[in-house]
PDB file of C-alpha atoms and ligand atoms in Angstrom:
ATOM      1  CA  MET A 153       8.146   8.384 -10.805  1.00 88.00           C
ATOM      2  CA  ARG A 154       6.108   8.307  -7.604  1.00 94.00           C
ATOM      3  CA  ILE A 155       6.854   5.145  -5.621  1.00 97.00           C
ATOM      4  CA  ALA A 156       4.969   4.202  -2.469  1.00 98.00           C
ATOM      5  CA  VAL A 157       5.657   1.287  -0.161  1.00 98.00           C
ATOM      6  CA  TYR A 158       2.770  -0.493   1.530  1.00 98.00           C
ATOM      7  CA  PRO A 159       4.403  -2.586   4.281  1.00 98.00           C
ATOM      8  CA  GLY A 160       2.785  -5.181   6.482  1.00 97.00           C
ATOM      9  CA  SER A 161       2.572  -8.765   7.632  1.00 97.00           C
ATOM     10  CA  PHE A 162      -0.235  -9.707   5.230  1.00 98.00           C
ATOM     11  CA  ASP A 163      -0.807 -13.043   6.983  1.00 97.00           C
ATOM     12  CA  PRO A 164      -2.943 -13.301   4.947  1.00 97.00           C
ATOM     13  CA  LEU A 165      -4.005 -10.524   2.573  1.00 98.00           C
ATOM     14  CA  THR A 166      -7.612  -9.419   3.191  1.00 98.00           C
ATOM     15  CA  ASN A 167     -10.071  -7.480   1.088  1.00 97.00           C
ATOM     16  CA  GLY A 168      -9.241  -4.504   3.308  1.00 97.00           C
ATOM     17  CA  HIS A 169      -5.568  -4.671   2.249  1.00 98.00           C
ATOM     18  CA  LEU A 170      -6.593  -5.108  -1.360  1.00 98.00           C
ATOM     19  CA  ASP A 171      -8.840  -2.070  -1.148  1.00 97.00           C
ATOM     20  CA  ILE A 172      -5.932   0.047   0.147  1.00 98.00           C
ATOM     21  CA  ILE A 173      -3.620  -1.263  -2.605  1.00 98.00           C
ATOM     22  CA  ARG A 174      -6.208  -0.372  -5.237  1.00 98.00           C
ATOM     23  CA  ARG A 175      -6.664   3.127  -3.818  1.00 98.00           C
ATOM     24  CA  ALA A 176      -2.886   3.647  -3.598  1.00 98.00           C
ATOM     25  CA  THR A 177      -2.438   2.745  -7.265  1.00 98.00           C
ATOM     26  CA  ASN A 178      -4.654   5.738  -8.092  1.00 97.00           C
ATOM     27  CA  LEU A 179      -2.149   8.023  -6.371  1.00 97.00           C
ATOM     28  CA  PHE A 180       1.242   6.482  -7.185  1.00 97.00           C
ATOM     29  CA  ASP A 181       2.969   5.145 -10.288  1.00 97.00           C
ATOM     30  CA  VAL A 182       4.325   2.147  -8.366  1.00 98.00           C
ATOM     31  CA  VAL A 183       2.984   0.597  -5.180  1.00 98.00           C
ATOM     32  CA  VAL A 184       5.439  -1.836  -3.629  1.00 98.00           C
ATOM     33  CA  VAL A 185       3.613  -4.223  -1.331  1.00 98.00           C
ATOM     34  CA  ALA A 186       6.341  -5.134   1.155  1.00 98.00           C
ATOM     35  CA  VAL A 187       5.918  -8.272   3.258  1.00 98.00           C
ATOM     36  CA  LEU A 188       7.819  -8.220   6.528  1.00 97.00           C
ATOM     37  CA  GLU A 189      10.000 -11.274   7.132  1.00 96.00           C
ATOM     38  CA  ASN A 190       9.115 -11.784  10.764  1.00 81.00           C
ATOM     39  CA  GLU A 191       8.905 -15.406  11.782  1.00 69.00           C
ATOM     40  CA  GLY A 192       8.615 -14.294  15.408  1.00 76.00           C
ATOM     41  CA  LYS A 193       4.893 -13.727  14.928  1.00 73.00           C
ATOM     42  CA  SER A 194       4.258 -17.472  14.242  1.00 89.00           C
ATOM     43  CA  PRO A 195       2.644 -16.755  10.901  1.00 94.00           C
ATOM     44  CA  LEU A 196       0.129 -19.073   9.273  1.00 96.00           C
ATOM     45  CA  PHE A 197       1.677 -18.579   5.838  1.00 97.00           C
ATOM     46  CA  THR A 198       5.350 -18.345   4.933  1.00 96.00           C
ATOM     47  CA  VAL A 199       6.631 -15.143   3.371  1.00 97.00           C
ATOM     48  CA  PRO A 200       6.825 -16.720  -0.137  1.00 97.00           C
ATOM     49  CA  GLU A 201       3.269 -18.028   0.277  1.00 98.00           C
ATOM     50  CA  ARG A 202       2.020 -14.599   1.332  1.00 98.00           C
ATOM     51  CA  MET A 203       3.832 -12.973  -1.586  1.00 98.00           C
ATOM     52  CA  GLU A 204       2.379 -15.464  -4.038  1.00 98.00           C
ATOM     53  CA  LEU A 205      -1.141 -14.797  -2.724  1.00 98.00           C
ATOM     54  CA  ILE A 206      -0.656 -11.036  -3.049  1.00 98.00           C
ATOM     55  CA  LEU A 207       0.686 -11.484  -6.589  1.00 98.00           C
ATOM     56  CA  ARG A 208      -2.313 -13.570  -7.600  1.00 98.00           C
ATOM     57  CA  CYS A 209      -4.811 -11.192  -6.000  1.00 98.00           C
ATOM     58  CA  THR A 210      -3.269  -8.081  -7.571  1.00 98.00           C
ATOM     59  CA  ASP A 211      -2.879  -9.619 -11.008  1.00 96.00           C
ATOM     60  CA  GLY A 212      -3.901  -7.018 -13.567  1.00 92.00           C
ATOM     61  CA  MET A 213      -3.560  -4.071 -11.190  1.00 96.00           C
ATOM     62  CA  ARG A 214      -1.329  -1.444 -12.755  1.00 95.00           C
ATOM     63  CA  GLY A 215       1.924  -0.583 -10.979  1.00 97.00           C
ATOM     64  CA  VAL A 216       1.816  -3.132  -8.166  1.00 98.00           C
ATOM     65  CA  GLU A 217       5.036  -4.888  -7.162  1.00 98.00           C
ATOM     66  CA  VAL A 218       5.439  -7.434  -4.387  1.00 98.00           C
ATOM     67  CA  ARG A 219       8.636  -7.667  -2.356  1.00 98.00           C
ATOM     68  CA  SER A 220       9.719  -8.906   1.060  1.00 98.00           C
ATOM     69  CA  PHE A 221      11.995  -7.138   3.490  1.00 98.00           C
ATOM     70  CA  SER A 222      13.738  -7.642   6.788  1.00 97.00           C
ATOM     71  CA  GLY A 223      15.319  -5.098   9.087  1.00 96.00           C
ATOM     72  CA  LEU A 224      14.227  -1.501   9.132  1.00 97.00           C
ATOM     73  CA  LEU A 225      11.520  -0.368   6.759  1.00 98.00           C
ATOM     74  CA  VAL A 226      13.375   2.899   6.123  1.00 98.00           C
ATOM     75  CA  ASP A 227      16.492   0.988   4.988  1.00 98.00           C
ATOM     76  CA  PHE A 228      14.380  -1.033   2.578  1.00 98.00           C
ATOM     77  CA  MET A 229      12.901   2.226   1.306  1.00 97.00           C
ATOM     78  CA  ARG A 230      16.317   3.809   0.827  1.00 97.00           C
ATOM     79  CA  GLY A 231      17.243   0.838  -1.370  1.00 96.00           C
ATOM     80  CA  LEU A 232      14.196   1.507  -3.548  1.00 96.00           C
ATOM     81  CA  ASP A 233      14.566   5.283  -3.523  1.00 95.00           C
ATOM     82  CA  ALA A 234      11.021   5.439  -2.158  1.00 96.00           C
ATOM     83  CA  THR A 235       9.909   8.120   0.276  1.00 94.00           C
ATOM     84  CA  VAL A 236       6.230   7.393   0.873  1.00 98.00           C
ATOM     85  CA  VAL A 237       4.830   4.785   3.238  1.00 98.00           C
ATOM     86  CA  VAL A 238       1.165   3.881   2.842  1.00 98.00           C
ATOM     87  CA  ARG A 239      -0.725   2.506   5.811  1.00 98.00           C
ATOM     88  CA  GLY A 240      -4.422   1.802   6.147  1.00 97.00           C
ATOM     89  CA  ILE A 241      -6.239   3.106   9.181  1.00 96.00           C
ATOM     90  CA  ARG A 242      -9.495   1.421  10.105  1.00 91.00           C
ATOM     91  CA  ALA A 243     -10.491   2.986  13.385  1.00 89.00           C
ATOM     92  CA  VAL A 244      -9.201   5.501  15.914  1.00 89.00           C
ATOM     93  CA  SER A 245      -7.676   2.586  17.821  1.00 88.00           C
ATOM     94  CA  ASP A 246      -5.211   2.025  14.959  1.00 91.00           C
ATOM     95  CA  TYR A 247      -4.052   5.605  15.105  1.00 93.00           C
ATOM     96  CA  GLU A 248      -1.821   5.547  18.180  1.00 94.00           C
ATOM     97  CA  TYR A 249       0.326   2.651  16.931  1.00 95.00           C
ATOM     98  CA  GLU A 250       0.438   4.080  13.431  1.00 97.00           C
ATOM     99  CA  LEU A 251       1.385   7.538  14.685  1.00 97.00           C
ATOM    100  CA  GLN A 252       4.284   6.078  16.693  1.00 97.00           C
ATOM    101  CA  MET A 253       5.554   4.117  13.706  1.00 98.00           C
ATOM    102  CA  ALA A 254       5.217   7.046  11.324  1.00 98.00           C
ATOM    103  CA  LEU A 255       7.083   9.388  13.650  1.00 98.00           C
ATOM    104  CA  MET A 256       9.786   6.817  14.372  1.00 98.00           C
ATOM    105  CA  ASN A 257      10.265   6.244  10.657  1.00 98.00           C
ATOM    106  CA  ARG A 258      10.508   9.991  10.103  1.00 97.00           C
ATOM    107  CA  GLU A 259      13.058  10.203  12.929  1.00 97.00           C
ATOM    108  CA  LEU A 260      15.118   7.471  11.277  1.00 98.00           C
ATOM    109  CA  HIS A 261      14.751   8.895   7.775  1.00 97.00           C
ATOM    110  CA  PRO A 262      13.518  12.509   7.618  1.00 96.00           C
ATOM    111  CA  GLY A 263      12.731  12.165   3.913  1.00 95.00           C
ATOM    112  CA  VAL A 264      10.027   9.591   4.559  1.00 96.00           C
ATOM    113  CA  GLU A 265       6.372  10.626   4.652  1.00 97.00           C
ATOM    114  CA  THR A 266       3.614   8.303   5.816  1.00 98.00           C
ATOM    115  CA  ILE A 267       0.169   8.662   4.360  1.00 97.00           C
ATOM    116  CA  PHE A 268      -2.810   7.060   6.038  1.00 97.00           C
ATOM    117  CA  MET A 269      -5.567   5.785   3.807  1.00 97.00           C
ATOM    118  CA  LEU A 270      -9.084   4.768   4.743  1.00 95.00           C
ATOM    119  CA  PRO A 271     -10.459   1.478   3.474  1.00 94.00           C
ATOM    120  CA  SER A 272     -14.009   1.128   2.234  1.00 95.00           C
ATOM    121  CA  VAL A 273     -16.355   1.267   5.171  1.00 94.00           C
ATOM    122  CA  GLU A 274     -17.330  -2.401   4.787  1.00 94.00           C
ATOM    123  CA  TYR A 275     -13.761  -3.414   5.622  1.00 94.00           C
ATOM    124  CA  THR A 276     -13.221  -1.211   8.669  1.00 92.00           C
ATOM    125  CA  PHE A 277     -13.464  -4.206  11.021  1.00 93.00           C
ATOM    126  CA  VAL A 278     -11.424  -6.633   8.917  1.00 94.00           C
ATOM    127  CA  ALA A 279      -8.077  -7.773  10.295  1.00 96.00           C
ATOM    128  CA  SER A 280      -5.957 -10.780   9.274  1.00 96.00           C
ATOM    129  CA  ARG A 281      -5.905 -12.024  12.865  1.00 95.00           C
ATOM    130  CA  LEU A 282      -9.711 -12.000  13.158  1.00 96.00           C
ATOM    131  CA  VAL A 283     -10.195 -13.521   9.724  1.00 97.00           C
ATOM    132  CA  LYS A 284      -8.000 -16.486  10.718  1.00 96.00           C
ATOM    133  CA  GLU A 285      -9.746 -16.903  14.055  1.00 96.00           C
ATOM    134  CA  VAL A 286     -13.259 -16.775  12.583  1.00 97.00           C
ATOM    135  CA  PHE A 287     -12.277 -19.168   9.784  1.00 96.00           C
ATOM    136  CA  ARG A 288     -10.738 -21.636  12.266  1.00 95.00           C
ATOM    137  CA  LEU A 289     -13.979 -21.591  14.233  1.00 96.00           C
ATOM    138  CA  GLY A 290     -16.095 -22.259  11.146  1.00 95.00           C
ATOM    139  CA  GLY A 291     -17.403 -18.737  10.482  1.00 96.00           C
ATOM    140  CA  ASP A 292     -18.006 -17.405   6.982  1.00 96.00           C
ATOM    141  CA  ILE A 293     -15.249 -15.023   5.892  1.00 97.00           C
ATOM    142  CA  SER A 294     -15.671 -15.579   2.153  1.00 96.00           C
ATOM    143  CA  HIS A 295     -16.687 -11.939   1.596  1.00 96.00           C
ATOM    144  CA  LEU A 296     -13.698 -10.620   3.577  1.00 97.00           C
ATOM    145  CA  VAL A 297     -10.790 -12.195   1.688  1.00 98.00           C
ATOM    146  CA  PRO A 298     -10.019 -12.638  -2.017  1.00 98.00           C
ATOM    147  CA  PRO A 299     -10.871 -16.096  -3.452  1.00 98.00           C
ATOM    148  CA  PRO A 300      -7.211 -17.313  -3.646  1.00 98.00           C
ATOM    149  CA  VAL A 301      -6.785 -16.500   0.047  1.00 98.00           C
ATOM    150  CA  LEU A 302      -9.961 -18.380   0.925  1.00 97.00           C
ATOM    151  CA  ASP A 303      -8.651 -21.407  -0.981  1.00 97.00           C
ATOM    152  CA  ALA A 304      -5.296 -21.138   0.796  1.00 98.00           C
ATOM    153  CA  LEU A 305      -7.018 -20.951   4.187  1.00 97.00           C
ATOM    154  CA  ARG A 306      -9.080 -24.021   3.353  1.00 97.00           C
ATOM    155  CA  ALA A 307      -5.961 -25.897   2.272  1.00 96.00           C
ATOM    156  CA  ARG A 308      -3.978 -24.831   5.328  1.00 95.00           C
ATOM    157  CA  LEU A 309      -6.633 -25.168   7.994  1.00 92.00           C
ATOM    158  CA  GLY A 310      -8.841 -27.779   6.409  1.00 84.00           C
ATOM    159  CA  VAL A 311     -12.128 -26.147   7.396  1.00 66.00           C
ATOM    160  CA  THR A 312     -14.889 -26.896   4.915  1.00 59.00           C
ATOM    161  CA  THR A 313     -17.869 -24.957   6.240  1.00 52.00           C
ATOM    162  CA  THR A 314     -17.185 -21.791   4.237  1.00 49.00           C
TER     163      THR A 314
HETATM  164  O1  PNS B1258       0.796  -5.493   9.229  1.00 91.19           O
HETATM  165  P1  PNS B1258       1.587  -5.051  10.417  1.00 91.19           P
HETATM  166  O2  PNS B1258       2.109  -6.244  11.175  1.00 91.19           O
HETATM  167  O3  PNS B1258       0.833  -4.083  11.290  1.00 91.19           O
HETATM  168  O4  PNS B1258       2.873  -4.252   9.827  1.00 91.19           O
HETATM  169  C1  PNS B1258       3.850  -3.718  10.677  1.00 91.19           C
HETATM  170  C2  PNS B1258       5.080  -3.244   9.882  1.00 91.19           C
HETATM  171  C3  PNS B1258       5.602  -4.331   8.990  1.00 91.19           C
HETATM  172  C4  PNS B1258       4.677  -2.048   9.034  1.00 91.19           C
HETATM  173  C5  PNS B1258       6.148  -2.785  10.910  1.00 91.19           C
HETATM  174  O5  PNS B1258       6.286  -3.771  11.879  1.00 91.19           O
HETATM  175  C6  PNS B1258       7.511  -2.531  10.279  1.00 91.19           C
HETATM  176  O6  PNS B1258       7.676  -1.623   9.489  1.00 91.19           O
HETATM  177  N1  PNS B1258       8.499  -3.370  10.653  1.00 91.19           N
HETATM  178  C7  PNS B1258       9.841  -3.281  10.120  1.00 91.19           C
HETATM  179  C8  PNS B1258      10.850  -2.959  11.212  1.00 91.19           C
HETATM  180  C9  PNS B1258      10.933  -1.475  11.433  1.00 91.19           C
HETATM  181  O7  PNS B1258      11.267  -0.698  10.546  1.00 91.19           O
HETATM  182  N2  PNS B1258      10.606  -1.054  12.659  1.00 91.19           N
HETATM  183  C10 PNS B1258      10.582   0.329  13.030  1.00 91.19           C
HETATM  184  C11 PNS B1258       9.314   0.985  12.509  1.00 91.19           C
HETATM  185  S1  PNS B1258       8.671   2.028  13.692  1.00 91.19           S
END
């Protein structure tokens, strides 16, 4: 059984994340989408809200599980007996941070491999932070997030232009 973990903040899930999840399900039997419990980042959505959105948006996708974790990613992975981390890389600028994390995770747990996946080209500029900012300022992000996320943004931020 090939299990991969796709960790992140997912505040909120974007179409770019969803694209990576879909691609990962073609490679692995189980893809565990793992939401980091990190209130320090002042998230817009709580961890249960983020998990619920991911569950709704991945409904019908084979092999997807949604969990949350705190502490070290490698410890969470040990608990699942998973050895593959999936991360999406959009541009070269992502690479330095991702390389550091991948090597640190390997240092902490030599059995862990990180694979970097490329999203569809139309999502290479999509980031949760930008999506929230553009939405707050009244920009149209309806093509960048799944419909349940758009509804949740409307409910949370009360912007009605999109
Ligand atoms: O979506 P993000 O915020 O870029 O995801 C970052 C994440 C969750 C992958 C990373 O912060 C993480 O794995 N945090 C858990 C703590 C940990 O294991 N830190 C050491 C990894 S180098």
